[in-house]
Short mmCIF file of C-alpha atoms in Angstrom, two decimals:
data_model
loop_
_atom_site.label_atom_id
_atom_site.label_comp_id
_atom_site.label_asym_id
_atom_site.label_seq_id
_atom_site.Cartn_x
_atom_site.Cartn_y
_atom_site.Cartn_z
CA UNK A 1 81.99 80.08 89.93
CA UNK A 2 85.30 81.80 90.66
CA UNK A 3 87.59 82.15 87.75
CA UNK A 4 90.89 80.26 88.31
CA UNK A 5 93.95 82.15 87.56
CA UNK A 6 96.49 80.12 85.55
CA UNK A 7 99.79 81.88 85.22
CA UNK A 8 100.46 84.26 82.32
CA UNK A 9 102.70 81.77 80.56
CA UNK A 10 99.83 79.32 80.44
CA UNK A 11 97.23 81.70 78.97
CA UNK A 12 99.22 82.24 75.98
CA UNK A 13 96.50 81.13 73.52
CA UNK A 14 93.57 78.70 73.12
CA UNK A 15 94.65 75.13 72.39
CA UNK A 16 94.91 74.90 68.59
CA UNK A 17 92.43 72.75 66.63
CA UNK A 18 95.35 70.33 66.04
CA UNK A 19 95.21 69.37 69.74
CA UNK A 20 91.61 68.01 69.48
CA UNK A 21 91.83 66.00 66.39
CA UNK A 22 91.26 62.23 66.69
CA UNK A 23 94.36 60.45 67.68
CA UNK A 24 95.18 58.75 64.45
CA UNK A 25 94.47 61.93 62.60
CA UNK A 26 96.61 63.96 64.98
CA UNK A 27 99.54 61.51 64.69
CA UNK A 28 99.35 61.78 60.80
CA UNK A 29 99.23 65.60 61.11
CA UNK A 30 102.20 65.67 63.39
CA UNK A 31 104.28 63.14 61.79
CA UNK A 32 103.57 63.48 58.15
CA UNK A 33 102.47 60.92 55.54
CA UNK A 34 105.22 58.44 56.42
CA UNK A 35 103.57 57.33 59.74
CA UNK A 36 102.45 54.00 58.57
CA UNK A 37 105.79 53.05 57.20
CA UNK A 38 108.05 54.72 59.78
CA UNK A 39 106.44 54.37 63.17
CA UNK A 40 108.70 55.25 66.05
CA UNK A 41 110.19 52.68 68.42
CA UNK A 42 109.31 53.30 72.02
CA UNK A 43 111.44 52.71 75.21
CA UNK A 44 109.63 53.62 78.27
CA UNK A 45 111.99 53.69 81.26
CA UNK A 46 110.50 53.85 84.79
CA UNK A 47 112.45 54.18 88.17
CA UNK A 48 111.00 53.08 91.35
CA UNK A 49 110.72 55.63 94.32
CA UNK A 50 112.98 58.15 92.65
CA UNK A 51 112.79 61.65 94.01
CA UNK A 52 112.09 64.67 91.78
CA UNK A 53 115.63 66.08 92.30
CA UNK A 54 117.53 62.82 92.33
CA UNK A 55 119.06 63.58 88.86
CA UNK A 56 121.67 66.13 88.29
CA UNK A 57 119.58 67.92 85.66
CA UNK A 58 116.88 68.36 88.34
CA UNK A 59 119.27 69.64 90.94
CA UNK A 60 121.09 66.78 92.55
CA UNK A 61 124.66 67.52 93.46
CA UNK A 62 125.61 64.70 96.03
CA UNK A 63 126.16 62.20 93.17
CA UNK A 64 126.34 62.13 89.41
CA UNK A 65 123.76 60.98 86.78
CA UNK A 66 125.58 61.77 83.47
CA UNK A 67 123.51 59.49 81.22
CA UNK A 68 120.03 60.73 82.33
CA UNK A 69 121.30 64.35 82.29
CA UNK A 70 122.50 63.76 78.76
CA UNK A 71 119.04 62.27 77.78
CA UNK A 72 117.38 65.42 79.10
CA UNK A 73 119.81 67.63 77.20
CA UNK A 74 119.26 65.71 73.97
CA UNK A 75 115.40 66.08 74.23
CA UNK A 76 112.65 67.68 76.33
CA UNK A 77 112.76 67.96 80.13
CA UNK A 78 109.36 68.26 81.83
CA UNK A 79 109.20 70.24 85.11
CA UNK A 80 105.58 69.41 85.99
CA UNK A 81 105.35 65.60 85.67
CA UNK A 82 103.10 63.80 88.12
CA UNK A 83 102.72 60.21 89.24
CA UNK A 84 98.99 59.03 89.20
CA UNK A 85 99.64 57.94 92.86
CA UNK A 86 102.00 58.36 95.74
CA UNK A 87 102.66 54.60 95.77
CA UNK A 88 103.81 52.26 92.98
CA UNK A 89 101.20 49.62 91.83
CA UNK A 90 98.54 52.10 91.63
CA UNK A 91 100.46 54.35 89.28
CA UNK A 92 101.22 51.24 87.09
CA UNK A 93 97.60 50.63 86.58
CA UNK A 94 97.07 54.15 85.39
CA UNK A 95 100.33 53.97 83.17
CA UNK A 96 99.38 50.75 81.33
CA UNK A 97 95.74 51.56 80.99
CA UNK A 98 95.76 55.34 80.47
CA UNK A 99 92.91 55.68 82.96
CA UNK A 100 92.56 56.45 86.68
CA UNK A 101 93.63 53.44 88.68
CA UNK A 102 90.42 53.72 90.74
CA UNK A 103 88.32 52.39 87.77
CA UNK A 104 89.81 48.93 88.46
CA UNK A 105 89.49 46.87 91.69
CA UNK A 106 93.17 46.13 91.72
CA UNK A 107 94.09 49.75 91.43
CA UNK A 108 92.37 50.43 94.76
CA UNK A 109 95.16 48.50 96.63
CA UNK A 110 97.86 50.85 97.87
CA UNK A 111 100.07 49.16 96.93
CA UNK A 112 99.02 45.85 95.40
CA UNK A 113 100.29 43.00 97.53
CA UNK A 114 99.20 39.53 98.56
CA UNK A 115 95.50 39.01 97.96
CA UNK A 116 95.92 35.31 97.30
CA UNK A 117 96.42 36.12 93.59
CA UNK A 118 92.88 37.22 93.05
CA UNK A 119 93.75 40.91 92.31
CA UNK A 120 95.43 42.35 89.27
CA UNK A 121 95.08 43.82 85.85
CA UNK A 122 92.35 42.05 84.00
CA UNK A 123 93.89 40.38 80.82
CA UNK A 124 90.88 41.48 78.79
CA UNK A 125 91.58 45.25 79.51
CA UNK A 126 93.31 47.02 76.60
CA UNK A 127 96.84 48.32 77.48
CA UNK A 128 99.58 50.39 76.09
CA UNK A 129 101.39 47.13 75.02
CA UNK A 130 98.24 45.47 73.64
CA UNK A 131 97.14 48.38 71.69
CA UNK A 132 100.83 48.84 70.17
CA UNK A 133 100.87 45.13 69.44
CA UNK A 134 97.69 45.48 67.39
CA UNK A 135 99.36 48.30 65.57
CA UNK A 136 102.18 46.08 64.47
CA UNK A 137 104.73 46.51 67.26
CA UNK A 138 106.96 43.96 68.94
CA UNK A 139 106.45 44.48 72.77
CA UNK A 140 108.62 43.50 75.73
CA UNK A 141 108.82 44.29 79.51
CA UNK A 142 112.03 43.93 81.54
CA UNK A 143 111.82 44.55 85.25
CA UNK A 144 108.99 45.20 87.66
CA UNK A 145 105.41 44.13 86.78
CA UNK A 146 103.54 44.57 90.21
CA UNK A 147 100.12 44.33 88.60
CA UNK A 148 99.05 40.94 89.82
CA UNK A 149 100.46 37.39 90.14
CA UNK A 150 100.22 34.13 88.15
CA UNK A 151 98.28 32.22 87.14
CA UNK A 152 95.57 34.84 86.56
CA UNK A 153 97.63 37.90 85.66
CA UNK A 154 100.97 38.84 84.10
CA UNK A 155 102.68 40.82 81.32
CA UNK A 156 102.22 38.06 78.74
CA UNK A 157 98.43 38.12 79.43
CA UNK A 158 98.35 41.99 78.90
CA UNK A 159 100.03 42.53 75.66
CA UNK A 160 103.66 41.84 76.12
CA UNK A 161 105.37 39.32 73.84
CA UNK A 162 108.47 39.09 75.97
CA UNK A 163 108.92 39.26 79.85
CA UNK A 164 111.94 39.01 82.10
CA UNK A 165 111.69 40.48 85.62
CA UNK A 166 109.88 40.17 88.92
CA UNK A 167 106.04 40.04 89.46
CA UNK A 168 106.25 41.34 92.94
CA UNK A 169 106.69 44.82 94.28
CA UNK A 170 110.19 44.46 95.32
CA UNK A 171 113.16 41.89 95.69
CA UNK A 172 116.52 41.69 96.99
CA UNK A 173 119.09 43.02 94.47
CA UNK A 174 121.31 40.03 94.88
CA UNK A 175 119.29 37.02 96.04
CA UNK A 176 116.41 38.14 93.80
CA UNK A 177 113.92 36.93 96.45
CA UNK A 178 110.80 38.90 97.36
CA UNK A 179 111.37 38.29 101.09
CA UNK A 180 113.94 37.01 103.57
CA UNK A 181 114.52 33.29 104.37
CA UNK A 182 115.55 30.00 102.76
CA UNK A 183 111.73 29.07 102.28
CA UNK A 184 111.05 32.12 100.25
CA UNK A 185 111.00 31.32 96.47
CA UNK A 186 113.21 33.17 93.99
CA UNK A 187 111.36 36.23 92.33
CA UNK A 188 112.83 36.22 88.86
CA UNK A 189 110.70 35.08 85.92
CA UNK A 190 111.34 34.66 82.23
CA UNK A 191 107.82 34.77 80.80
CA UNK A 192 105.85 32.72 83.26
CA UNK A 193 108.72 30.44 84.31
CA UNK A 194 110.79 30.96 87.41
CA UNK A 195 114.51 31.46 86.63
CA UNK A 196 117.68 31.93 88.42
CA UNK A 197 120.39 34.56 87.42
CA UNK A 198 123.48 35.84 89.14
CA UNK A 199 124.19 39.56 89.58
CA UNK A 200 122.93 42.88 90.73
CA UNK A 201 119.29 43.21 89.59
CA UNK A 202 119.62 46.63 88.21
CA UNK A 203 122.40 45.39 85.82
CA UNK A 204 120.50 42.17 85.01
CA UNK A 205 117.48 44.08 83.80
CA UNK A 206 119.45 46.40 81.73
CA UNK A 207 121.48 43.57 80.28
CA UNK A 208 118.25 41.82 79.05
CA UNK A 209 116.97 45.08 77.61
CA UNK A 210 120.18 45.61 75.70
CA UNK A 211 120.07 42.04 74.35
CA UNK A 212 116.58 42.59 73.21
CA UNK A 213 117.41 45.90 71.46
CA UNK A 214 120.34 44.32 69.68
CA UNK A 215 118.04 41.88 67.99
CA UNK A 216 115.67 44.68 66.59
CA UNK A 217 115.82 46.27 63.19
CA UNK A 218 114.10 49.06 61.47
CA UNK A 219 111.74 46.63 59.85
CA UNK A 220 109.37 46.46 62.61
CA UNK A 221 108.71 49.00 65.43
CA UNK A 222 109.09 47.91 69.10
CA UNK A 223 107.93 48.93 72.59
CA UNK A 224 110.32 48.15 75.30
CA UNK A 225 109.20 48.90 78.95
CA UNK A 226 112.17 48.98 81.09
CA UNK A 227 110.88 49.14 84.70
CA UNK A 228 113.70 49.19 87.16
CA UNK A 229 113.07 48.40 90.94
CA UNK A 230 115.85 50.83 91.74
CA UNK A 231 116.18 52.80 93.90
CA UNK A 232 113.49 51.11 95.88
CA UNK A 233 114.50 49.42 99.13
CA UNK A 234 116.33 47.22 100.18
CA UNK A 235 119.10 49.68 100.37
CA UNK A 236 121.84 47.85 98.37
CA UNK A 237 124.28 49.26 96.09
CA UNK A 238 126.13 47.23 93.49
CA UNK A 239 128.98 46.37 95.98
CA UNK A 240 126.76 45.48 98.85
CA UNK A 241 126.28 41.70 98.35
CA UNK A 242 127.57 41.16 101.93
CA UNK A 243 124.76 43.60 103.13
CA UNK A 244 122.32 41.43 101.29
CA UNK A 245 123.24 38.39 103.26
CA UNK A 246 123.01 40.22 106.56
CA UNK A 247 119.43 41.61 106.04
CA UNK A 248 116.78 40.27 108.35
CA UNK A 249 113.91 42.11 106.90
CA UNK A 250 113.54 42.78 103.19
CA UNK A 251 112.18 46.28 103.88
CA UNK A 252 115.57 47.00 105.61
CA UNK A 253 114.08 49.53 108.18
CA UNK A 254 117.36 49.87 109.92
CA UNK A 255 119.59 50.09 106.83
CA UNK A 256 120.73 52.37 104.11
CA UNK A 257 122.34 55.78 103.99
CA UNK A 258 122.64 58.73 101.76
CA UNK A 259 125.85 57.24 100.24
CA UNK A 260 124.28 53.86 99.52
CA UNK A 261 121.23 55.53 97.98
CA UNK A 262 123.56 57.56 95.82
CA UNK A 263 125.36 54.52 94.52
CA UNK A 264 121.94 52.89 93.82
CA UNK A 265 120.92 55.81 91.65
CA UNK A 266 124.37 56.02 89.89
CA UNK A 267 123.97 52.29 89.13
CA UNK A 268 120.59 53.01 87.70
CA UNK A 269 122.02 55.92 85.49
CA UNK A 270 124.79 53.71 84.24
CA UNK A 271 122.40 50.82 83.32
CA UNK A 272 120.26 53.27 81.32
CA UNK A 273 123.38 54.60 79.57
CA UNK A 274 124.27 51.05 78.50
CA UNK A 275 120.88 50.48 77.02
CA UNK A 276 120.91 53.71 75.16
CA UNK A 277 124.30 52.94 73.74
CA UNK A 278 123.01 49.64 72.43
CA UNK A 279 120.15 51.60 70.78
CA UNK A 280 122.70 53.91 69.17
CA UNK A 281 124.90 51.03 68.00
CA UNK A 282 121.80 49.44 66.31
CA UNK A 283 121.25 52.69 64.42
CA UNK A 284 117.82 53.02 65.78
CA UNK A 285 118.14 56.16 68.14
CA UNK A 286 116.83 58.73 65.78
CA UNK A 287 113.47 57.39 65.40
CA UNK A 288 113.04 55.98 68.91
CA UNK A 289 111.02 57.77 71.62
CA UNK A 290 112.79 57.45 74.92
CA UNK A 291 110.70 58.34 78.07
CA UNK A 292 112.07 58.33 81.61
CA UNK A 293 110.11 58.90 84.64
CA UNK A 294 109.34 57.39 88.08
CA UNK A 295 106.30 55.57 89.58
CA UNK A 296 105.88 57.95 92.60
CA UNK A 297 107.93 60.61 94.64
CA UNK A 298 110.93 59.80 96.63
CA UNK A 299 111.28 57.91 99.87
CA UNK A 300 113.56 58.08 102.89
CA UNK A 301 116.91 59.10 101.23
CA UNK A 302 115.58 60.84 98.18
CA UNK A 303 115.92 64.52 97.24
CA UNK A 304 112.46 65.96 96.44
CA UNK A 305 113.61 69.66 96.64
CA UNK A 306 111.88 72.17 96.35
CA UNK A 307 108.89 70.18 97.37
CA UNK A 308 107.60 68.87 100.69
CA UNK A 309 106.52 65.42 101.35
CA UNK A 310 107.51 62.02 100.00
CA UNK A 311 106.03 58.64 98.92
CA UNK A 312 102.64 57.82 100.55
CA UNK A 313 101.87 61.61 100.73
CA UNK A 314 99.81 63.83 98.25
CA UNK A 315 102.19 66.67 98.93
CA UNK A 316 104.14 67.50 95.84
CA UNK A 317 107.11 65.51 97.03
CA UNK A 318 105.10 62.37 96.89
CA UNK A 319 103.66 62.78 93.51
CA UNK A 320 105.96 65.07 91.50
CA UNK A 321 108.55 63.08 89.59
CA UNK A 322 111.21 63.59 86.84
CA UNK A 323 109.85 63.49 83.24
CA UNK A 324 112.22 63.26 80.24
CA UNK A 325 111.36 62.47 76.54
CA UNK A 326 113.83 62.26 73.69
CA UNK A 327 112.93 61.68 70.09
CA UNK A 328 115.68 63.03 67.84
CA UNK A 329 113.59 62.71 64.74
CA UNK A 330 110.95 65.01 66.07
CA UNK A 331 111.95 66.82 69.25
CA UNK A 332 114.50 69.53 69.23
CA UNK A 333 117.25 69.05 71.86
CA UNK A 334 117.68 71.17 74.96
CA UNK A 335 114.07 72.05 75.58
CA UNK A 336 112.35 72.53 78.94
CA UNK A 337 108.48 72.42 79.25
CA UNK A 338 106.12 73.44 82.01
CA UNK A 339 103.29 71.35 80.60
CA UNK A 340 101.51 69.25 83.28
CA UNK A 341 101.73 65.65 82.52
CA UNK A 342 100.76 62.68 84.58
CA UNK A 343 101.25 58.85 84.31
CA UNK A 344 97.97 58.06 82.42
CA UNK A 345 98.83 60.64 79.64
CA UNK A 346 101.62 58.46 78.32
CA UNK A 347 99.18 55.94 76.82
CA UNK A 348 97.08 58.29 74.56
CA UNK A 349 100.22 60.39 73.89
CA UNK A 350 102.45 57.40 72.77
CA UNK A 351 99.54 55.76 70.74
CA UNK A 352 99.23 59.03 68.84
CA UNK A 353 102.84 59.10 68.15
CA UNK A 354 102.64 55.52 66.73
CA UNK A 355 99.65 56.58 64.50
CA UNK A 356 97.03 54.51 66.41
CA UNK A 357 94.31 55.26 69.09
CA UNK A 358 92.83 53.85 72.31
CA UNK A 359 90.03 51.32 72.33
CA UNK A 360 86.78 53.13 71.91
CA UNK A 361 85.34 51.06 74.79
CA UNK A 362 87.86 52.12 77.23
CA UNK A 363 88.42 55.84 76.70
CA UNK A 364 91.61 57.22 78.63
CA UNK A 365 91.29 59.73 81.36
CA UNK A 366 94.85 60.83 80.35
CA UNK A 367 95.25 63.34 77.69
CA UNK A 368 97.27 63.21 74.56
CA UNK A 369 100.10 65.86 75.00
CA UNK A 370 101.91 65.04 71.83
CA UNK A 371 101.09 68.44 70.26
CA UNK A 372 102.71 70.25 73.20
CA UNK A 373 105.72 67.95 73.20
CA UNK A 374 106.34 68.60 69.54
CA UNK A 375 105.96 72.27 69.94
CA UNK A 376 102.86 72.38 67.85
CA UNK A 377 100.52 73.61 70.57
CA UNK A 378 100.77 75.91 73.61
CA UNK A 379 101.15 74.57 77.15
CA UNK A 380 97.76 74.16 78.53
CA UNK A 381 96.26 74.07 82.13
CA UNK A 382 95.11 70.59 83.56
CA UNK A 383 92.88 69.37 86.20
CA UNK A 384 94.05 66.23 87.99
CA UNK A 385 92.82 64.28 90.93
CA UNK A 386 94.32 62.04 93.58
CA UNK A 387 93.07 60.11 96.74
CA UNK A 388 95.04 57.89 99.05
CA UNK A 389 94.23 55.55 101.81
CA UNK A 390 90.55 55.83 101.05
CA UNK A 391 89.78 59.47 101.60
CA UNK A 392 92.28 60.18 104.30
CA UNK A 393 94.24 62.12 101.68
CA UNK A 394 92.86 64.02 98.81
CA UNK A 395 94.23 66.36 96.33
CA UNK A 396 93.23 68.37 93.17
CA UNK A 397 95.58 70.17 90.87
CA UNK A 398 93.59 72.75 88.60
CA UNK A 399 95.69 75.12 86.64
CA UNK A 400 98.02 76.59 89.44
CA UNK A 401 95.78 75.96 92.30
CA UNK A 402 96.05 72.87 94.44
CA UNK A 403 93.64 71.56 96.99
CA UNK A 404 95.02 69.18 99.67
CA UNK A 405 93.36 67.35 102.53
CA UNK A 406 95.86 65.53 104.65
CA UNK A 407 95.88 64.45 108.40
CA UNK A 408 92.38 65.99 108.73
CA UNK A 409 93.29 69.34 107.56
CA UNK A 410 92.56 71.24 104.39
CA UNK A 411 94.82 73.38 102.39
CA UNK A 412 94.78 75.66 99.26
CA UNK A 413 98.08 76.53 97.58
CA UNK A 414 99.10 78.56 94.52
CA UNK A 415 101.83 76.38 93.15
CA UNK A 416 103.05 79.06 90.77
CA UNK A 417 104.20 80.93 93.82
CA UNK A 418 104.41 78.42 96.55
CA UNK A 419 105.80 75.04 95.23
CA UNK A 420 106.87 74.13 98.76
CA UNK A 421 103.14 74.11 99.88
CA UNK A 422 103.76 76.41 102.93
CA UNK A 423 101.27 79.28 102.51
CA UNK A 424 97.69 78.05 102.95
CA UNK A 425 95.34 80.28 101.08
CA UNK A 426 92.11 78.46 102.14
CA UNK A 427 90.78 81.46 104.18
CA UNK A 428 91.86 84.10 101.70
CA UNK A 429 90.21 82.31 98.78
CA UNK A 430 87.24 80.34 100.29
CA UNK A 431 85.35 80.12 96.97
CA UNK A 432 88.27 78.56 95.21
CA UNK A 433 88.66 76.11 97.98
CA UNK A 434 84.86 75.16 97.85
CA UNK A 435 85.05 74.80 94.04
CA UNK A 436 88.05 72.44 94.12
CA UNK A 437 86.54 70.33 96.88
CA UNK A 438 83.26 70.04 94.90
CA UNK A 439 85.27 69.01 91.87
CA UNK A 440 87.00 66.36 93.87
CA UNK A 441 83.89 64.97 95.27
CA UNK A 442 82.28 64.86 91.81
CA UNK A 443 85.30 62.96 90.49
CA UNK A 444 85.47 60.74 93.40
CA UNK A 445 81.67 59.67 93.09
CA UNK A 446 82.78 58.38 89.46
CA UNK A 447 85.39 56.05 90.80
CA UNK A 448 85.17 52.68 92.54
CA UNK A 449 84.38 53.16 96.29
CA UNK A 450 86.80 52.04 98.99
CA UNK A 451 85.19 49.11 100.59
CA UNK A 452 86.22 47.35 103.78
CA UNK A 453 88.00 44.60 101.89
CA UNK A 454 90.48 47.11 100.28
CA UNK A 455 93.88 46.97 101.86
CA UNK A 456 96.23 49.87 101.94
CA UNK A 457 98.91 51.56 104.17
CA UNK A 458 97.28 52.00 107.64
CA UNK A 459 97.25 55.32 109.43
CA UNK A 460 100.65 54.69 111.20
CA UNK A 461 102.37 54.03 107.86
CA UNK A 462 102.64 50.17 108.17
CA UNK A 463 101.30 47.80 105.52
CA UNK A 464 99.61 44.62 106.51
CA UNK A 465 101.96 41.62 106.63
CA UNK A 466 102.23 39.80 103.28
CA UNK A 467 102.61 36.01 103.03
CA UNK A 468 106.25 36.02 104.23
CA UNK A 469 105.44 37.80 107.47
CA UNK A 470 107.12 41.04 106.85
CA UNK A 471 105.78 44.58 106.93
CA UNK A 472 106.82 47.78 105.24
CA UNK A 473 106.75 51.56 106.05
#
């Protein structure tokens, strides 16, 4: 087979033995003998539909994101972070299980919606919160769930002790309804009980997270999943309550602007800042791992430069996302890494940091990248796979090569030289193209097949109507 050609920076050395130690052993080696008594807290922050370059530290100049920029400056900024999917719920399956979403029936939905409540994350499947809970952590989720609806599915059934937020994929930022109309029920829940609360949803979620942190102490570690809906549609900034009353379609196809989008991201940044301030005030910041990323690439008003494509596409703009990790006790400030990381890597990586390991019956597809993050192992090449809308779109990233099938056309790109995916090298390197296609088909055969009952975005970009009679791009 043709030898792939990772860039010189990625051939530095073979991965040290440390990187292949069992997870618990690795964590002890990395953190020292004090792991059991000094496990790190974990705050995992996920934005919704945020573009790669929507933060100042990634190149945004149209608006400011000082808190997230500061977070990156205080820790490690990843330049090659990927979402497991180009749409949201599929990525969330991968994030919480550490496995390709296509191993679960609910993960085939792109995105998960409707289904009469029969599809979701099986409560018996081990998850990041359930495994950390077994390791002695308090666990909480504030914000978006989108992994199945009650009564069969929910955060409290999958490892979280505390939940406040929305079960659906989106809701109005002011009415907090997952649709438009007087007959649409409110979308906010505390645990499994519907609740009402007044305010801008981004602020509400952050306030609950801050209140939770204010009750934590160093006596017991915690996992706080903070999953914002921002900057997902509808296009409403914190001063747009009047706009909310005028919307006829939650998906707001005729609304929004670059200015509104900027205000939504700035509100998200400010909310993160308040949460991190509370962490600092509690004296817990030093031994808390804070991760920030997005569930997929940007949509509509996002900045995805220098990439092409957006949400629902397997071009880099649809799957490349920001990735920031801060851990003052272990990670030196001001670092930048080219390590390829994807959503399903966070489970094995964070479990290793906590001194525990995945369930042996559900081995992750993601890799533990803690040694690289801690600077104890060299950046190493990865091979990752995607599919979308059945097999209408397919992609493989292997070292610097990327195979892409989209709109019936096949491409081969060298991402080390062509991040914008413009120079198709398929004819120049036919053997590489053939090998990547073969890898993709072999991988695809190990995943659940796409059957006629699987619903996804259709070819023209419209989703099937949900129970409220609305459709989405």
